[in-house]
Tab-separated table of C-alpha atoms in Angstrom:
chain	number	residue	atom	x	y	z
A	100	MET	CA	-0.092	0.054	-0.017
A	101	ALA	CA	2.704	2.277	0.995
A	102	HIS	CA	4.541	1.180	-2.145
A	103	LEU	CA	1.624	1.956	-4.294
A	104	GLN	CA	1.119	5.313	-2.866
A	105	GLU	CA	4.855	6.108	-3.473
A	106	THR	CA	4.613	4.970	-7.135
A	107	GLU	CA	1.551	7.126	-7.676
A	108	ARG	CA	3.312	10.086	-6.183
A	109	LYS	CA	6.339	9.594	-8.464
A	110	ASP	CA	4.150	9.282	-11.519
A	111	ARG	CA	2.423	12.314	-10.708
A	112	LEU	CA	5.532	14.240	-10.160
A	113	VAL	CA	6.985	12.894	-13.384
A	114	ALA	CA	3.749	13.956	-15.245
A	115	ARG	CA	4.113	17.329	-13.766
A	116	ILE	CA	7.801	17.697	-14.690
A	117	ARG	CA	7.095	16.579	-18.246
A	118	ARG	CA	4.440	19.320	-18.640
A	119	ILE	CA	7.110	21.772	-17.471
A	120	ALA	CA	9.521	20.378	-20.001
A	121	GLY	CA	6.799	20.879	-22.746
A	122	GLN	CA	6.409	24.459	-21.605
A	123	VAL	CA	10.041	25.226	-21.630
A	124	ALA	CA	10.115	23.696	-25.327
A	125	ALA	CA	7.235	26.155	-26.248
A	126	ILE	CA	9.416	29.101	-25.098
A	127	GLU	CA	12.215	27.778	-27.461
A	128	ARG	CA	9.872	27.573	-30.260
A	129	ALA	CA	8.490	31.076	-29.464
A	130	ILE	CA	11.790	32.622	-29.741
A	131	THR	CA	13.170	30.781	-32.806
A	132	SER	CA	9.873	31.584	-34.659
A	133	GLU	CA	10.142	35.237	-33.631
A	134	ALA	CA	6.784	35.254	-31.838
A	135	PRO	CA	5.871	38.467	-30.336
A	136	CYS	CA	7.872	39.416	-27.303
A	137	SER	CA	4.860	39.551	-24.945
A	138	GLU	CA	3.830	36.053	-25.922
A	139	THR	CA	7.258	34.725	-25.138
A	140	LEU	CA	7.068	36.625	-21.728
A	141	HIS	CA	3.781	35.055	-20.911
A	142	LEU	CA	4.987	31.584	-21.827
A	143	ALA	CA	8.180	32.177	-19.498
A	144	ALA	CA	5.939	33.498	-16.713
A	145	ALA	CA	3.736	30.342	-17.007
A	146	VAL	CA	6.941	28.148	-16.554
A	147	ARG	CA	7.725	30.142	-13.538
A	148	GLY	CA	4.299	29.480	-11.979
A	149	ALA	CA	4.545	25.825	-12.914
A	150	VAL	CA	7.986	25.511	-11.238
A	151	ALA	CA	6.725	27.330	-8.124
A	152	GLY	CA	3.890	24.829	-7.977
A	153	LEU	CA	6.265	21.907	-8.249
A	154	MET	CA	8.533	23.479	-5.611
A	155	ASP	CA	5.459	23.798	-3.248
A	156	GLU	CA	4.664	20.045	-3.797
A	157	LEU	CA	8.253	18.984	-3.230
A	158	VAL	CA	8.409	21.220	-0.058
A	159	GLU	CA	5.136	19.654	1.184
A	160	ASP	CA	6.321	16.053	0.595
A	161	HIS	CA	9.642	16.900	2.378
A	162	LEU	CA	7.930	18.477	5.222
A	163	ARG	CA	5.543	15.473	5.588
A	164	ALA	CA	7.954	12.593	5.089
A	165	HIS	CA	11.051	13.878	6.727
A	166	VAL	CA	9.699	16.146	9.512
A	167	ALA	CA	6.226	15.444	10.525
A	168	ALA	CA	6.025	11.603	9.637
A	169	PRO	CA	5.131	9.386	12.815
A	170	GLY	CA	8.058	7.224	13.855
A	171	LEU	CA	11.053	9.429	12.987
A	172	SER	CA	13.666	9.957	15.543
A	173	ASP	CA	14.145	13.579	16.998
A	174	ALA	CA	17.538	13.629	15.342
A	175	GLU	CA	15.803	12.800	11.888
A	176	ARG	CA	13.245	15.424	12.498
A	177	THR	CA	15.689	17.953	13.279
A	178	ALA	CA	17.842	17.149	10.162
A	179	GLY	CA	14.706	17.303	7.971
A	180	ALA	CA	13.818	20.699	9.437
A	181	ASP	CA	17.309	22.031	8.879
A	182	GLU	CA	17.254	20.878	5.221
A	183	LEU	CA	13.864	22.554	4.590
A	184	ALA	CA	14.814	25.820	6.374
A	185	THR	CA	17.806	26.023	4.081
A	186	VAL	CA	15.934	25.532	0.917
A	187	LEU	CA	13.276	28.039	2.014
A	188	LYS	CA	15.719	30.656	2.869
A	189	ARG	CA	17.907	30.405	-0.084
A	190	HIS	CA	15.275	29.774	-2.877
A	191	MET	CA	11.656	30.583	-1.803
A	192	ARG	CA	11.463	34.311	-1.792
B	177	MET	CA	15.834	28.783	30.566
B	178	ALA	CA	13.259	27.909	28.027
B	179	HIS	CA	11.400	31.119	29.226
B	180	LEU	CA	14.589	33.193	28.749
B	181	GLN	CA	15.084	31.820	25.159
B	182	GLU	CA	11.438	32.628	24.395
B	183	THR	CA	11.920	36.160	25.695
B	184	GLU	CA	15.014	36.706	23.658
B	185	ARG	CA	13.235	35.231	20.569
B	186	LYS	CA	10.365	37.805	21.067
B	187	ASP	CA	12.654	40.628	21.697
B	188	ARG	CA	14.708	39.835	18.526
B	189	LEU	CA	11.473	39.577	16.447
B	190	VAL	CA	10.203	42.864	17.913
B	191	ALA	CA	13.360	44.622	17.094
B	192	ARG	CA	13.301	43.207	13.385
B	193	ILE	CA	9.585	44.410	13.154
B	194	ARG	CA	10.424	47.867	14.300
B	195	ARG	CA	13.203	48.162	11.781
B	196	ILE	CA	10.751	47.302	9.154
B	197	ALA	CA	8.325	49.971	10.472
B	198	GLY	CA	11.109	52.420	10.342
B	199	GLN	CA	11.848	51.448	6.695
B	200	VAL	CA	8.007	51.776	5.806
B	201	ALA	CA	8.066	55.355	7.291
B	202	ALA	CA	10.975	56.145	5.118
B	203	ILE	CA	9.011	55.190	2.013
B	204	GLU	CA	6.195	57.598	3.183
B	205	ARG	CA	8.817	60.419	3.741
B	206	ALA	CA	10.275	59.864	0.316
B	207	ILE	CA	6.991	60.004	-1.442
B	208	THR	CA	5.742	63.245	0.425
B	209	SER	CA	9.115	65.014	-0.008
B	210	GLU	CA	9.087	64.132	-3.637
B	211	ALA	CA	12.352	62.025	-3.658
B	212	PRO	CA	13.405	60.652	-6.954
B	213	CYS	CA	11.119	57.823	-8.058
B	214	SER	CA	14.133	55.327	-8.295
B	215	GLU	CA	15.010	56.042	-4.565
B	216	THR	CA	11.515	55.346	-3.534
B	217	LEU	CA	11.629	52.080	-5.591
B	218	HIS	CA	14.871	51.107	-3.699
B	219	LEU	CA	13.258	51.788	-0.398
B	220	ALA	CA	10.249	49.754	-1.245
B	221	ALA	CA	12.483	46.860	-2.371
B	222	ALA	CA	14.375	46.930	0.813
B	223	VAL	CA	11.216	46.635	2.809
B	224	ARG	CA	10.225	43.752	0.564
B	225	GLY	CA	13.617	41.938	1.406
B	226	ALA	CA	13.136	42.715	5.057
B	227	VAL	CA	9.632	41.245	5.257
B	228	ALA	CA	10.861	38.208	3.312
B	229	GLY	CA	13.565	37.888	5.962
B	230	LEU	CA	10.967	37.996	8.724
B	231	MET	CA	8.777	35.462	6.991
B	232	ASP	CA	11.801	33.059	6.833
B	233	GLU	CA	12.354	33.515	10.419
B	234	LEU	CA	8.628	32.949	11.485
B	235	VAL	CA	8.416	29.842	9.019
B	236	GLU	CA	11.470	28.332	10.469
B	237	ASP	CA	10.367	29.084	14.220
B	238	HIS	CA	6.970	27.376	13.245
B	239	LEU	CA	8.642	24.505	11.684
B	240	ARG	CA	10.848	23.796	14.710
B	241	ALA	CA	8.341	24.382	17.370
B	242	HIS	CA	5.060	22.828	15.854
B	243	VAL	CA	6.383	20.136	13.501
B	244	ALA	CA	9.864	19.103	14.526
B	245	ALA	CA	10.070	19.567	18.310
B	246	PRO	CA	10.598	16.549	20.357
B	247	GLY	CA	7.501	15.513	22.430
B	248	LEU	CA	4.729	16.659	20.101
B	249	SER	CA	1.938	14.180	19.301
B	250	ASP	CA	1.607	12.822	15.709
B	251	ALA	CA	-1.631	14.965	15.311
B	252	GLU	CA	0.010	18.011	16.565
B	253	ARG	CA	2.855	17.542	13.955
B	254	THR	CA	0.323	16.877	11.270
B	255	ALA	CA	-1.509	19.985	12.275
B	256	GLY	CA	1.656	21.971	12.355
B	257	ALA	CA	2.658	20.759	8.868
B	258	ASP	CA	-0.748	21.493	7.404
B	259	GLU	CA	-0.672	25.103	8.506
B	260	LEU	CA	2.933	25.607	7.233
B	261	ALA	CA	2.056	24.003	3.920
B	262	THR	CA	-1.003	26.429	3.575
B	263	VAL	CA	1.178	29.427	4.323
B	264	LEU	CA	3.922	28.312	1.915
B	265	LYS	CA	1.464	27.560	-0.846
B	266	ARG	CA	-0.529	30.765	-0.567
B	267	HIS	CA	2.264	33.178	0.176
B	268	MET	CA	5.843	32.133	-0.548
B	269	ARG	CA	6.119	32.355	-4.180
C	94	MET	CA	-4.534	69.243	-13.991
C	95	ALA	CA	-1.301	67.342	-14.051
C	96	HIS	CA	-0.711	68.797	-10.630
C	97	LEU	CA	-4.055	67.603	-9.381
C	98	GLN	CA	-3.372	64.125	-10.756
C	99	GLU	CA	-0.044	64.126	-9.170
C	100	THR	CA	-1.346	65.062	-5.736
C	101	GLU	CA	-3.975	62.251	-6.023
C	102	ARG	CA	-1.204	59.808	-6.872
C	103	LYS	CA	0.694	60.897	-3.778
C	104	ASP	CA	-2.310	60.735	-1.555
C	105	ARG	CA	-3.163	57.401	-2.852
C	106	LEU	CA	0.382	56.124	-2.299
C	107	VAL	CA	0.550	57.468	1.174
C	108	ALA	CA	-2.721	55.916	2.140
C	109	ARG	CA	-1.404	52.539	0.860
C	110	ILE	CA	1.791	52.913	2.836
C	111	ARG	CA	-0.197	53.785	6.040
C	112	ARG	CA	-2.149	50.678	5.643
C	113	ILE	CA	1.150	48.761	5.364
C	114	ALA	CA	2.526	50.571	8.462
C	115	GLY	CA	-0.828	49.431	10.355
C	116	GLN	CA	-0.357	45.909	9.198
C	117	VAL	CA	3.368	45.942	10.385
C	118	ALA	CA	2.076	47.295	13.805
C	119	ALA	CA	-0.338	44.321	13.911
C	120	ILE	CA	2.504	41.737	13.493
C	121	GLU	CA	4.278	43.438	16.580
C	122	ARG	CA	1.011	43.148	18.588
C	123	ALA	CA	0.591	39.548	17.616
C	124	ILE	CA	4.080	38.705	18.841
C	125	THR	CA	3.971	40.628	22.047
C	126	SER	CA	0.594	39.220	22.896
C	127	GLU	CA	1.657	35.718	22.103
C	128	ALA	CA	-0.968	35.072	19.426
C	129	PRO	CA	-0.690	31.741	17.697
C	130	CYS	CA	2.344	31.301	15.453
C	131	SER	CA	0.109	30.669	12.488
C	132	GLU	CA	-1.787	33.861	12.893
C	133	THR	CA	1.515	35.834	13.103
C	134	LEU	CA	2.548	33.987	9.797
C	135	HIS	CA	-0.499	35.037	8.073
C	136	LEU	CA	-0.099	38.678	9.150
C	137	ALA	CA	3.449	38.755	7.889
C	138	ALA	CA	2.371	36.896	4.560
C	139	ALA	CA	-0.423	39.785	4.248
C	140	VAL	CA	2.284	42.544	4.644
C	141	ARG	CA	4.423	40.662	2.006
C	142	GLY	CA	1.560	40.660	-0.335
C	143	ALA	CA	0.883	44.423	0.320
C	144	VAL	CA	4.358	45.370	-0.190
C	145	ALA	CA	4.432	43.523	-3.415
C	146	GLY	CA	1.319	45.473	-4.574
C	147	LEU	CA	3.020	48.612	-3.512
C	148	MET	CA	6.141	47.759	-5.552
C	149	ASP	CA	3.932	46.987	-8.582
C	150	GLU	CA	2.385	50.447	-8.339
C	151	LEU	CA	5.753	52.079	-8.030
C	152	VAL	CA	7.357	50.286	-10.854
C	153	GLU	CA	4.261	50.924	-13.168
C	154	ASP	CA	4.323	54.594	-12.266
C	155	HIS	CA	8.300	54.703	-12.913
C	156	LEU	CA	7.790	52.912	-16.251
C	157	ARG	CA	5.124	55.320	-17.466
C	158	ALA	CA	6.626	58.535	-16.150
C	159	HIS	CA	10.382	57.876	-16.958
C	160	VAL	CA	10.424	55.570	-19.885
C	161	ALA	CA	7.004	55.631	-21.828
C	162	ALA	CA	5.939	59.231	-21.314
C	163	PRO	CA	5.680	61.460	-24.500
C	164	GLY	CA	8.258	64.128	-24.767
C	165	LEU	CA	11.259	62.429	-22.912
C	166	SER	CA	14.580	62.404	-24.746
C	167	ASP	CA	16.178	59.157	-25.848
C	168	ALA	CA	18.664	59.507	-23.070
C	169	GLU	CA	16.073	60.143	-20.479
C	170	ARG	CA	14.368	56.930	-21.630
C	171	THR	CA	17.521	54.952	-21.480
C	172	ALA	CA	18.288	56.104	-18.104
C	173	GLY	CA	14.699	55.332	-16.789
C	174	ALA	CA	15.008	51.887	-18.362
C	175	ASP	CA	18.378	51.220	-16.846
C	176	GLU	CA	17.000	52.139	-13.396
C	177	LEU	CA	13.982	50.002	-13.734
C	178	ALA	CA	16.133	46.912	-15.140
C	179	THR	CA	18.276	47.244	-12.149
C	180	VAL	CA	15.394	47.299	-9.639
C	181	LEU	CA	13.598	44.312	-11.327
C	182	LYS	CA	16.763	42.295	-11.427
C	183	ARG	CA	17.795	42.918	-7.816
C	184	HIS	CA	14.492	42.782	-6.196
C	185	MET	CA	11.488	41.453	-8.100
C	186	ARG	CA	12.097	37.691	-7.968
D	27	MET	CA	24.497	44.935	-37.817
D	28	ALA	CA	21.209	45.137	-36.307
D	29	HIS	CA	20.509	41.635	-37.799
D	30	LEU	CA	23.726	40.213	-36.343
D	31	GLN	CA	22.744	41.520	-32.860
D	32	GLU	CA	19.280	40.220	-33.159
D	33	THR	CA	20.709	36.641	-34.213
D	34	GLU	CA	23.158	36.794	-31.249
D	35	ARG	CA	20.350	37.635	-28.854
D	36	LYS	CA	18.229	34.711	-30.201
D	37	ASP	CA	21.121	32.284	-29.893
D	38	ARG	CA	21.997	33.480	-26.373
D	39	LEU	CA	18.254	33.047	-25.400
D	40	VAL	CA	18.081	29.661	-27.000
D	41	ALA	CA	21.192	28.355	-25.225
D	42	ARG	CA	19.701	29.793	-21.916
D	43	ILE	CA	16.502	27.797	-22.498
D	44	ARG	CA	18.206	24.652	-23.407
D	45	ARG	CA	20.275	24.890	-20.098
D	46	ILE	CA	16.961	25.199	-18.383
D	47	ALA	CA	15.633	22.132	-20.271
D	48	GLY	CA	18.579	20.279	-19.151
D	49	GLN	CA	17.853	21.138	-15.649
D	50	VAL	CA	14.223	20.074	-15.871
D	51	ALA	CA	15.457	16.745	-17.115
D	52	ALA	CA	17.789	16.446	-14.159
D	53	ILE	CA	14.849	16.758	-11.777
D	54	GLU	CA	13.006	13.978	-13.618
D	55	ARG	CA	16.031	11.703	-13.280
D	56	ALA	CA	16.295	12.655	-9.622
D	57	ILE	CA	12.710	11.558	-9.095
D	58	THR	CA	12.807	8.314	-11.028
D	59	SER	CA	16.122	7.186	-9.572
D	60	GLU	CA	14.920	7.989	-6.022
D	61	ALA	CA	17.617	10.462	-5.199
D	62	PRO	CA	17.243	12.040	-1.760
D	63	CYS	CA	14.427	14.483	-1.347
D	64	SER	CA	16.678	17.318	-0.426
D	65	GLU	CA	18.632	16.888	-3.648
D	66	THR	CA	15.462	17.019	-5.767
D	67	LEU	CA	14.537	20.182	-3.931
D	68	HIS	CA	17.706	21.842	-4.634
D	69	LEU	CA	17.492	20.837	-8.390
D	70	ALA	CA	14.022	22.401	-8.579
D	71	ALA	CA	15.146	25.390	-6.771
D	72	ALA	CA	17.914	25.979	-9.294
D	73	VAL	CA	15.328	25.669	-12.171
D	74	ARG	CA	13.393	28.334	-10.282
D	75	GLY	CA	16.417	30.556	-10.123
D	76	ALA	CA	17.234	30.033	-13.903
D	77	VAL	CA	13.670	30.675	-15.046
D	78	ALA	CA	13.721	33.884	-12.855
D	79	GLY	CA	16.903	35.023	-14.735
D	80	LEU	CA	15.317	34.358	-18.078
D	81	MET	CA	12.259	36.376	-17.127
D	82	ASP	CA	14.598	39.201	-16.216
D	83	GLU	CA	16.245	39.021	-19.548
D	84	LEU	CA	13.082	38.966	-21.536
D	85	VAL	CA	11.522	41.722	-19.378
D	86	GLU	CA	14.524	43.938	-19.856
D	87	ASP	CA	14.526	43.134	-23.700
D	88	HIS	CA	10.864	44.059	-23.943
D	89	LEU	CA	11.383	47.257	-21.969
D	90	ARG	CA	14.275	48.367	-24.170
D	91	ALA	CA	12.732	47.314	-27.542
D	92	HIS	CA	9.056	48.190	-27.031
D	93	VAL	CA	8.979	51.080	-24.470
D	94	ALA	CA	12.447	52.842	-24.425
D	95	ALA	CA	13.825	52.417	-28.061
D	96	PRO	CA	14.059	55.693	-30.029
D	97	GLY	CA	11.877	56.228	-32.932
D	98	LEU	CA	8.706	54.513	-31.451
D	99	SER	CA	5.531	56.317	-31.620
D	100	ASP	CA	3.780	57.413	-28.305
D	101	ALA	CA	0.954	54.845	-28.897
D	102	GLU	CA	3.583	52.111	-29.290
D	103	ARG	CA	5.411	53.046	-26.104
D	104	THR	CA	2.132	53.130	-24.387
D	105	ALA	CA	1.147	49.587	-25.559
D	106	GLY	CA	4.684	48.207	-24.784
D	107	ALA	CA	4.325	49.654	-21.178
D	108	ASP	CA	0.803	48.269	-20.708
D	109	GLU	CA	1.984	44.834	-21.796
D	110	LEU	CA	5.100	44.973	-19.347
D	111	ALA	CA	2.937	46.242	-16.470
D	112	THR	CA	0.563	43.332	-16.904
D	113	VAL	CA	3.180	40.530	-17.025
D	114	LEU	CA	4.944	42.185	-13.996
D	115	LYS	CA	1.603	42.456	-11.956
D	116	ARG	CA	0.535	38.921	-12.792
D	117	HIS	CA	3.821	37.161	-12.686
D	118	MET	CA	6.734	38.831	-11.019
D	119	ARG	CA	6.013	38.581	-7.278
């Protein structure tokens, strides 16, 4: 059961990342086909939003699996919280 | 001891918030004194950075006190993680 | 007429900044009164959003007055664009 | 000359976008190979930073070409500023 959930989670994340890859490819096409500047900007902004959504999901997964999950040791929770605090401070502004 | 740490933490946060209040007052002065537009922009950007730093500190405090701390129940950790995930999803982009 | 518009713009910005100052004061109260951590987080997140909105307004004002406005010299537009690009690169991520 | 500059700009943007595509592929590999959660987070954060840098470049290009450039009509500058203000308000927070 845990295995199935983990597989589903991975499939969902991979699908999300492939959509982002498709959006990145669309920016390249917009630039090489000389699409209007504002169209390219909107495509890049969409990727930005999609990557922020992916980060949200990864951060929440990490928070639940490595800090909040039942059965972790105190040291494991502290390590998980340290890693999360580092990522948030460096990157989530 | 825990009390002292808690008092120190509060004093540090209050000092941080008062600095932000001072920076917000500086934006108002820049606007009423018709300072150059670019100066006002930099002051506002500084407030933005300071508020992001405050958020980082509050998020990390919450993470440590309400999700990672030893001795919490599983339900308390889950509730703490839920609250944190909500704040991050809504506001930290 | 231009003067009136300018006065209105200043009043609007000052009102906006005073609302932000009020929101910052609310964070201080939440911390000194030991409000729940998650409430403080939401108050800080609201300030973050309000400051982002203020930045948007200042950036748009700068863009219109110092880059796009009719009657500017080419050198003035370039200087206005340089300032804006600097602010965006440093602060608007 | 202008053509050469334009070609160079396109090549530079395309190179930048392909680096981002490579970084996105690395996130997928991290997830399918079950790399540590924190490594995946850092990879996603790197993409976030790279997309923000791309946005900065596109925004600055738009600002210079469609708002600040010599020889545009007042109406063209206004339209360019409108588009830029919309993108910034919606996406650059």
